[in-house]
Amino acid sequence: PIYLDYNATTPVAPEVLEAMLPFLRVHFGNPSSTHPFGRIAAQAVDQARNQVAALIGARAHEIVFTGCATEANNLALLGVARALGGAKRHLVVSAIEHPAVMAPAQHLREEGWNLTVVPVDGFGRVSPDAIAQALRPDTALVSVMHANNEVGTIQPIREIAQITRERGILLHTDAAQSAGKIAVDVGTLGVDLLTLAGHKFYAAKGVGALYIRQNTPVRNISFGADHEHGLRAGTENVPAIVGFGVAAQLARERLPRAGSHLRELRDQLHGLLIEAIPGLMLNGHPVQRLPNTLHVSFPGVSGRRLLDQASHIVAASLGSACHSEHDVVSGVLAAMGVSSVRAAGAVRLSVGTLTTPDEVSRAASGLLEAWRTVASL
């Protein structure tokens, strides 16, 4: 089948794999060791830290490598909570955050923190004014994702940052979906903490990072060693980190050309589908969204049945890969006020650098045929 699920994960780029292999068999030392094997591994981790920092306009010492974006999100929320958990015990998140943010936020609420969930509009956008109204004297942290993993809507992080900065409140953004697809610069965005996921832009699974602006109060949430500036206990996954660095460098070199290529493919797919299927509806913002993401509702059918019918032609998903086995209406669509009937027919189609115009044409034909079959049952 044609792979149209790049928001779930991406294949490892050949350059990334090539860079990783020596660190699995030849340069296999522990970066904490002081002998030559260890020093080579430590130097490779340092180089990757510089490459990842360069992708987002950060300084190398502000990058903490983690095992994934979920861990980075947990470190951001719980680490700030541990550091500031005295007088300030109020947290603000948007209603469409990934479970990797929502779950630690709920955990803090169970620990006695106050949690405010800010609603979004029908496009899935968070209003900076709504964030401003949610802030209190005891607000420690605001967390709003940079781009939504399901509908692709890009949030006004810079405007939100101006509000939080004026009030002396920390701002975290989960940029797992945006990095590598659109420009992500921590200085421009004005954030204090930012999450990255390697496997979302052609690095291996099992590596992520948390950007922590210098002097931002964060404490460790794992124990046993003092790796990663004392913020992440455990031996570094050197091969994955090396690959992550190369993937970050490739992403930096290929933007914005890659973004326009993705947008052309996405719009080609949307055009073919909307031309052939009356009543097909776009979910998410028509302009302020990721260039590779097309989230649409097919009329009169179940999205799951449609994808099952088309599974021999197209590999796509209903929404977040992290909870797609649960056949429930998307919390993101519910927060956007999308009707249950429209939400039931929703499908997320996400293209990538390996997608071709021919694949898009064949995928559209396959989805159209599957829609006609399922709609006639």
CSV table of C-alpha atoms in Angstrom, one decimal:
chain,number,residue,atom,x,y,z
A,1,PRO,CA,0.0,0.0,0.0
A,2,ILE,CA,0.9,3.7,-0.4
A,3,TYR,CA,2.2,5.1,2.9
A,4,LEU,CA,0.2,8.2,3.9
A,5,ASP,CA,0.8,8.2,7.6
A,6,TYR,CA,4.0,10.3,8.0
A,7,ASN,CA,2.5,12.1,11.1
A,8,ALA,CA,2.6,8.7,12.8
A,9,THR,CA,6.2,8.0,11.9
A,10,THR,CA,8.7,8.2,9.1
A,11,PRO,CA,11.3,5.8,7.6
A,12,VAL,CA,14.9,6.3,8.6
A,13,ALA,CA,16.7,8.4,6.0
A,14,PRO,CA,19.6,6.6,4.3
A,15,GLU,CA,22.1,9.2,5.5
A,16,VAL,CA,20.8,8.8,9.0
A,17,LEU,CA,21.2,5.0,8.9
A,18,GLU,CA,24.7,5.3,7.4
A,19,ALA,CA,25.7,7.6,10.3
A,20,MET,CA,24.2,5.3,12.9
A,21,LEU,CA,25.8,2.0,11.9
A,22,PRO,CA,29.4,2.6,13.0
A,23,PHE,CA,28.1,3.4,16.5
A,24,LEU,CA,26.4,0.0,16.8
A,25,ARG,CA,29.4,-2.1,15.9
A,26,VAL,CA,32.7,-0.1,15.9
A,27,HIS,CA,32.3,3.1,18.1
A,28,PHE,CA,30.2,1.3,20.6
A,29,GLY,CA,31.7,2.9,23.7
A,30,ASN,CA,29.8,4.4,26.6
A,31,PRO,CA,30.0,8.2,26.4
A,32,SER,CA,30.7,8.3,30.2
A,33,SER,CA,33.8,6.2,29.8
A,34,THR,CA,37.1,8.1,29.8
A,35,HIS,CA,39.0,5.7,27.4
A,36,PRO,CA,39.1,6.3,23.6
A,37,PHE,CA,35.9,4.3,22.9
A,38,GLY,CA,34.0,6.4,25.3
A,39,ARG,CA,35.5,9.7,24.1
A,40,ILE,CA,34.5,9.0,20.5
A,41,ALA,CA,31.0,8.3,21.6
A,42,ALA,CA,30.9,11.4,23.8
A,43,GLN,CA,32.2,13.5,20.9
A,44,ALA,CA,29.5,12.1,18.6
A,45,VAL,CA,26.7,13.0,21.1
A,46,ASP,CA,28.1,16.5,21.4
A,47,GLN,CA,28.1,16.9,17.6
A,48,ALA,CA,24.5,15.7,17.5
A,49,ARG,CA,23.6,18.1,20.2
A,50,ASN,CA,25.0,20.9,18.1
A,51,GLN,CA,23.1,19.7,15.1
A,52,VAL,CA,19.7,19.5,16.9
A,53,ALA,CA,20.3,22.9,18.5
A,54,ALA,CA,21.0,24.4,15.1
A,55,LEU,CA,17.7,23.1,13.7
A,56,ILE,CA,15.7,25.2,16.3
A,57,GLY,CA,18.1,28.1,16.8
A,58,ALA,CA,19.1,27.0,20.3
A,59,ARG,CA,22.5,26.6,22.0
A,60,ALA,CA,23.9,23.1,22.4
A,61,HIS,CA,23.8,23.2,26.2
A,62,GLU,CA,20.1,23.9,26.1
A,63,ILE,CA,19.3,20.5,24.5
A,64,VAL,CA,18.6,17.5,26.7
A,65,PHE,CA,18.3,14.1,24.8
A,66,THR,CA,15.5,11.8,25.9
A,67,GLY,CA,14.1,8.5,24.8
A,68,CYS,CA,11.2,10.0,22.9
A,69,ALA,CA,9.0,13.1,22.7
A,70,THR,CA,6.6,11.7,25.4
A,71,GLU,CA,9.4,11.5,27.9
A,72,ALA,CA,10.5,15.1,26.9
A,73,ASN,CA,6.9,16.3,27.5
A,74,ASN,CA,6.9,14.6,30.9
A,75,LEU,CA,10.2,16.1,31.8
A,76,ALA,CA,8.9,19.6,30.8
A,77,LEU,CA,5.7,19.5,32.9
A,78,LEU,CA,6.8,17.4,35.8
A,79,GLY,CA,10.3,18.8,35.9
A,80,VAL,CA,9.0,22.4,36.1
A,81,ALA,CA,6.5,21.3,38.7
A,82,ARG,CA,9.2,19.8,40.8
A,83,ALA,CA,11.3,23.0,40.5
A,84,LEU,CA,8.5,25.5,41.1
A,85,GLY,CA,6.0,23.4,43.1
A,86,GLY,CA,5.9,25.8,46.1
A,87,ALA,CA,3.9,29.0,45.7
A,88,LYS,CA,3.0,28.4,42.0
A,89,ARG,CA,0.8,25.4,41.5
A,90,HIS,CA,-1.4,26.3,38.5
A,91,LEU,CA,-0.9,24.8,35.0
A,92,VAL,CA,-2.6,25.9,31.7
A,93,VAL,CA,-2.9,23.6,28.7
A,94,SER,CA,-5.0,23.6,25.5
A,95,ALA,CA,-7.9,21.3,24.9
A,96,ILE,CA,-6.2,19.5,22.0
A,97,GLU,CA,-2.9,18.6,23.5
A,98,HIS,CA,-1.3,15.2,22.8
A,99,PRO,CA,-1.9,12.6,25.6
A,100,ALA,CA,1.9,13.0,26.3
A,101,VAL,CA,1.1,16.4,27.7
A,102,MET,CA,-2.5,15.9,28.9
A,103,ALA,CA,-1.6,12.8,31.0
A,104,PRO,CA,1.2,14.5,33.0
A,105,ALA,CA,-1.0,17.5,33.4
A,106,GLN,CA,-3.8,15.3,34.8
A,107,HIS,CA,-1.2,13.7,37.1
A,108,LEU,CA,-0.3,17.1,38.5
A,109,ARG,CA,-3.9,17.8,39.1
A,110,GLU,CA,-4.2,14.6,41.1
A,111,GLU,CA,-1.1,15.8,43.0
A,112,GLY,CA,-3.0,18.9,44.1
A,113,TRP,CA,-2.2,21.3,41.2
A,114,ASN,CA,-4.9,23.4,39.6
A,115,LEU,CA,-5.3,22.7,35.9
A,116,THR,CA,-7.1,25.0,33.4
A,117,VAL,CA,-7.9,23.5,30.0
A,118,VAL,CA,-8.3,26.3,27.4
A,119,PRO,CA,-10.8,25.6,24.5
A,120,VAL,CA,-10.0,25.9,20.8
A,121,ASP,CA,-12.1,27.3,17.9
A,122,GLY,CA,-13.7,25.3,15.1
A,123,PHE,CA,-10.3,25.3,13.3
A,124,GLY,CA,-8.5,23.9,16.3
A,125,ARG,CA,-6.8,27.2,17.0
A,126,VAL,CA,-6.0,28.4,20.5
A,127,SER,CA,-6.8,32.1,21.1
A,128,PRO,CA,-4.0,34.1,22.8
A,129,ASP,CA,-6.7,36.1,24.6
A,130,ALA,CA,-8.1,32.9,26.0
A,131,ILE,CA,-4.7,32.0,27.3
A,132,ALA,CA,-4.3,35.4,28.9
A,133,GLN,CA,-7.7,35.1,30.6
A,134,ALA,CA,-6.7,31.7,32.0
A,135,LEU,CA,-3.6,33.0,33.7
A,136,ARG,CA,-3.5,33.6,37.5
A,137,PRO,CA,-0.9,34.9,39.9
A,138,ASP,CA,0.0,31.3,40.8
A,139,THR,CA,0.4,30.0,37.2
A,140,ALA,CA,3.7,28.2,36.8
A,141,LEU,CA,3.5,26.9,33.2
A,142,VAL,CA,1.5,27.1,30.0
A,143,SER,CA,1.8,24.2,27.5
A,144,VAL,CA,0.4,24.6,24.0
A,145,MET,CA,1.5,22.4,21.1
A,146,HIS,CA,3.1,24.1,18.1
A,147,ALA,CA,1.1,22.1,15.5
A,148,ASN,CA,-1.6,19.5,16.1
A,149,ASN,CA,-0.8,15.9,15.3
A,150,GLU,CA,-4.3,15.1,13.9
A,151,VAL,CA,-5.6,18.1,12.0
A,152,GLY,CA,-2.3,19.9,11.5
A,153,THR,CA,-3.4,23.3,12.8
A,154,ILE,CA,-0.5,25.6,13.7
A,155,GLN,CA,-0.9,27.6,16.9
A,156,PRO,CA,0.0,31.3,17.5
A,157,ILE,CA,2.9,30.4,19.9
A,158,ARG,CA,4.7,33.7,19.4
A,159,GLU,CA,1.7,35.7,20.4
A,160,ILE,CA,1.1,33.4,23.4
A,161,ALA,CA,4.8,33.8,24.4
A,162,GLN,CA,4.5,37.6,24.5
A,163,ILE,CA,1.7,37.2,27.0
A,164,THR,CA,3.4,34.6,29.2
A,165,ARG,CA,6.8,36.5,29.1
A,166,GLU,CA,5.1,39.7,30.4
A,167,ARG,CA,3.6,37.8,33.3
A,168,GLY,CA,6.8,35.9,34.1
A,169,ILE,CA,5.2,32.5,33.3
A,170,LEU,CA,7.0,29.7,31.6
A,171,LEU,CA,5.8,28.4,28.2
A,172,HIS,CA,6.3,24.9,26.8
A,173,THR,CA,5.4,23.9,23.3
A,174,ASP,CA,5.4,20.3,21.8
A,175,ALA,CA,6.9,20.7,18.4
A,176,ALA,CA,7.1,17.0,17.6
A,177,GLN,CA,4.9,17.4,14.5
A,178,SER,CA,6.2,20.8,13.3
A,179,ALA,CA,10.0,20.4,13.4
A,180,GLY,CA,11.4,19.3,10.0
A,181,LYS,CA,8.2,20.4,8.2
A,182,ILE,CA,8.1,24.1,9.0
A,183,ALA,CA,10.6,26.6,10.4
A,184,VAL,CA,10.9,26.2,14.2
A,185,ASP,CA,13.1,28.8,16.0
A,186,VAL,CA,13.0,29.0,19.7
A,187,GLY,CA,14.0,32.7,19.6
A,188,THR,CA,11.3,33.6,17.2
A,189,LEU,CA,8.7,31.6,19.1
A,190,GLY,CA,9.8,32.9,22.4
A,191,VAL,CA,9.3,29.6,24.3
A,192,ASP,CA,11.1,28.4,27.4
A,193,LEU,CA,10.8,24.7,26.7
A,194,LEU,CA,10.2,22.8,23.4
A,195,THR,CA,9.8,19.1,22.6
A,196,LEU,CA,11.2,17.3,19.6
A,197,ALA,CA,10.7,13.7,18.3
A,198,GLY,CA,13.4,12.2,16.1
A,199,HIS,CA,11.2,9.6,14.3
A,200,LYS,CA,8.8,12.3,13.0
A,201,PHE,CA,11.5,13.6,10.7
A,202,TYR,CA,13.4,10.5,9.4
A,203,ALA,CA,15.5,9.6,12.4
A,204,ALA,CA,15.1,6.4,14.3
A,205,LYS,CA,12.5,5.7,17.0
A,206,GLY,CA,13.7,5.8,20.6
A,207,VAL,CA,15.2,9.3,20.7
A,208,GLY,CA,13.7,12.8,21.4
A,209,ALA,CA,14.9,16.0,22.9
A,210,LEU,CA,13.7,18.8,25.2
A,211,TYR,CA,15.0,22.3,24.6
A,212,ILE,CA,15.3,24.1,28.0
A,213,ARG,CA,16.1,27.8,27.7
A,214,GLN,CA,19.1,28.7,29.8
A,215,ASN,CA,18.2,29.4,33.5
A,216,THR,CA,14.7,27.8,33.1
A,217,PRO,CA,14.0,26.0,36.4
A,218,VAL,CA,13.6,22.2,35.7
A,219,ARG,CA,14.4,19.3,38.0
A,220,ASN,CA,15.0,15.7,37.0
A,221,ILE,CA,12.2,13.2,37.2
A,222,SER,CA,14.3,10.1,36.8
A,223,PHE,CA,17.0,8.9,39.1
A,224,GLY,CA,20.2,6.8,39.1
A,225,ALA,CA,22.8,8.9,37.3
A,226,ASP,CA,23.6,12.4,36.2
A,227,HIS,CA,23.5,12.1,32.4
A,228,GLU,CA,22.2,15.0,30.3
A,229,HIS,CA,23.1,17.9,32.7
A,230,GLY,CA,21.6,15.7,35.5
A,231,LEU,CA,18.2,15.9,34.0
A,232,ARG,CA,17.9,12.4,32.4
A,233,ALA,CA,19.3,9.3,34.1
A,234,GLY,CA,20.6,6.5,31.9
A,235,THR,CA,23.2,5.7,29.3
A,236,GLU,CA,22.6,7.7,26.1
A,237,ASN,CA,21.3,5.9,23.1
A,238,VAL,CA,24.4,6.9,21.0
A,239,PRO,CA,23.4,5.4,17.6
A,240,ALA,CA,19.9,7.0,17.8
A,241,ILE,CA,21.3,10.3,19.0
A,242,VAL,CA,23.8,10.4,16.2
A,243,GLY,CA,21.1,9.7,13.6
A,244,PHE,CA,18.9,12.3,15.3
A,245,GLY,CA,21.6,14.9,14.7
A,246,VAL,CA,22.0,14.0,11.0
A,247,ALA,CA,18.2,14.1,10.5
A,248,ALA,CA,18.1,17.5,12.1
A,249,GLN,CA,20.9,18.7,9.8
A,250,LEU,CA,19.1,17.3,6.7
A,251,ALA,CA,15.8,18.9,7.8
A,252,ARG,CA,17.5,22.3,8.3
A,253,GLU,CA,19.2,22.1,4.8
A,254,ARG,CA,16.0,21.1,3.1
A,255,LEU,CA,13.6,23.7,4.5
A,256,PRO,CA,11.7,25.5,3.1
A,257,ARG,CA,12.0,23.6,-0.2
A,258,ALA,CA,10.7,20.4,1.4
A,259,GLY,CA,7.7,22.3,2.9
A,260,SER,CA,6.5,23.6,-0.5
A,261,HIS,CA,7.0,20.1,-2.0
A,262,LEU,CA,4.8,18.6,0.8
A,263,ARG,CA,2.2,21.3,0.3
A,264,GLU,CA,1.9,20.6,-3.4
A,265,LEU,CA,1.3,16.9,-2.8
A,266,ARG,CA,-1.2,17.5,0.0
A,267,ASP,CA,-3.1,20.0,-2.1
A,268,GLN,CA,-3.1,17.6,-5.1
A,269,LEU,CA,-4.6,14.9,-2.9
A,270,HIS,CA,-7.2,17.3,-1.4
A,271,GLY,CA,-8.1,18.5,-4.9
A,272,LEU,CA,-8.6,15.0,-6.3
A,273,LEU,CA,-10.8,13.9,-3.4
A,274,ILE,CA,-13.0,17.0,-3.2
A,275,GLU,CA,-13.6,17.0,-6.9
A,276,ALA,CA,-14.8,13.4,-6.8
A,277,ILE,CA,-16.6,13.3,-3.4
A,278,PRO,CA,-19.5,15.7,-2.8
A,279,GLY,CA,-19.7,16.7,0.9
A,280,LEU,CA,-16.1,15.9,1.7
A,281,MET,CA,-15.1,18.3,4.6
A,282,LEU,CA,-11.7,19.6,5.6
A,283,ASN,CA,-11.0,19.6,9.3
A,284,GLY,CA,-8.5,22.0,10.8
A,285,HIS,CA,-7.4,25.5,9.6
A,286,PRO,CA,-7.4,25.9,5.8
A,287,VAL,CA,-4.2,27.9,5.8
A,288,GLN,CA,-2.5,27.8,9.2
A,289,ARG,CA,-1.7,24.1,9.2
A,290,LEU,CA,1.2,21.7,8.5
A,291,PRO,CA,2.1,21.5,4.8
A,292,ASN,CA,1.9,17.7,4.7
A,293,THR,CA,-1.4,17.1,6.7
A,294,LEU,CA,-4.8,16.6,5.2
A,295,HIS,CA,-7.5,15.7,7.7
A,296,VAL,CA,-10.9,15.2,6.0
A,297,SER,CA,-14.3,13.8,6.8
A,298,PHE,CA,-15.8,11.5,4.2
A,299,PRO,CA,-19.6,11.8,4.1
A,300,GLY,CA,-21.9,8.9,5.0
A,301,VAL,CA,-19.2,6.4,6.0
A,302,SER,CA,-17.1,5.4,9.0
A,303,GLY,CA,-13.5,6.4,8.7
A,304,ARG,CA,-12.4,3.1,10.1
A,305,ARG,CA,-14.4,1.1,7.7
A,306,LEU,CA,-13.2,3.3,4.8
A,307,LEU,CA,-9.5,2.7,5.8
A,308,ASP,CA,-10.2,-1.0,6.3
A,309,GLN,CA,-11.7,-1.2,2.8
A,310,ALA,CA,-8.8,0.8,1.3
A,311,SER,CA,-6.0,-0.9,3.3
A,312,HIS,CA,-4.6,-2.8,0.3
A,313,ILE,CA,-4.0,0.6,-1.4
A,314,VAL,CA,-3.5,3.2,1.3
A,315,ALA,CA,-1.9,3.1,4.8
A,316,ALA,CA,-3.4,6.0,6.8
A,317,SER,CA,-4.9,6.5,10.2
A,318,LEU,CA,-7.9,8.0,11.9
A,319,GLY,CA,-5.8,10.3,14.1
A,320,SER,CA,-3.1,10.0,16.7
A,321,ALA,CA,-1.1,6.8,16.3
A,322,CYS,CA,-0.6,6.7,20.1
A,323,HIS,CA,-4.2,5.8,20.8
A,324,SER,CA,-5.6,4.7,17.4
A,325,GLU,CA,-6.5,1.2,18.7
A,326,HIS,CA,-9.4,2.7,20.7
A,327,ASP,CA,-12.3,3.3,18.4
A,328,VAL,CA,-13.6,6.5,20.0
A,329,VAL,CA,-14.3,9.9,18.6
A,330,SER,CA,-11.2,12.0,18.5
A,331,GLY,CA,-10.8,14.3,21.5
A,332,VAL,CA,-9.3,16.9,19.1
A,333,LEU,CA,-12.4,16.9,16.9
A,334,ALA,CA,-14.7,17.0,19.9
A,335,ALA,CA,-12.8,20.0,21.3
A,336,MET,CA,-13.2,21.7,17.9
A,337,GLY,CA,-17.0,21.2,18.1
A,338,VAL,CA,-17.1,18.8,15.1
A,339,SER,CA,-20.4,16.8,15.1
A,340,SER,CA,-20.2,13.1,16.0
A,341,VAL,CA,-21.4,12.2,12.5
A,342,ARG,CA,-18.7,14.2,10.8
A,343,ALA,CA,-16.1,13.0,13.2
A,344,ALA,CA,-17.0,9.4,12.6
A,345,GLY,CA,-16.0,9.8,8.9
A,346,ALA,CA,-12.7,11.5,9.6
A,347,VAL,CA,-9.4,10.3,8.2
A,348,ARG,CA,-5.9,11.7,8.6
A,349,LEU,CA,-3.7,11.6,5.4
A,350,SER,CA,-0.1,12.8,5.8
A,351,VAL,CA,2.4,12.9,3.0
A,352,GLY,CA,6.2,12.8,3.3
A,353,THR,CA,9.4,13.4,1.4
A,354,LEU,CA,9.2,10.0,-0.3
A,355,THR,CA,5.6,10.5,-1.5
A,356,THR,CA,5.3,11.0,-5.3
A,357,PRO,CA,2.5,12.7,-7.4
A,358,ASP,CA,1.8,9.3,-8.9
A,359,GLU,CA,1.2,7.8,-5.5
A,360,VAL,CA,-1.1,10.6,-4.6
A,361,SER,CA,-3.2,10.0,-7.7
A,362,ARG,CA,-3.4,6.3,-7.0
A,363,ALA,CA,-4.2,6.9,-3.4
A,364,ALA,CA,-7.0,9.2,-4.3
A,365,SER,CA,-8.5,6.7,-6.7
A,366,GLY,CA,-8.2,3.9,-4.1
A,367,LEU,CA,-9.9,6.1,-1.4
A,368,LEU,CA,-12.7,7.1,-3.8
A,369,GLU,CA,-13.3,3.5,-4.8
A,370,ALA,CA,-13.3,2.4,-1.1
A,371,TRP,CA,-15.7,5.3,-0.2
A,372,ARG,CA,-18.2,4.3,-3.0
A,373,THR,CA,-18.0,0.6,-1.8
A,374,VAL,CA,-18.6,1.4,1.9
A,375,ALA,CA,-21.2,4.1,1.2
A,376,SER,CA,-23.3,1.6,-0.8
A,377,LEU,CA,-23.4,-1.0,1.9
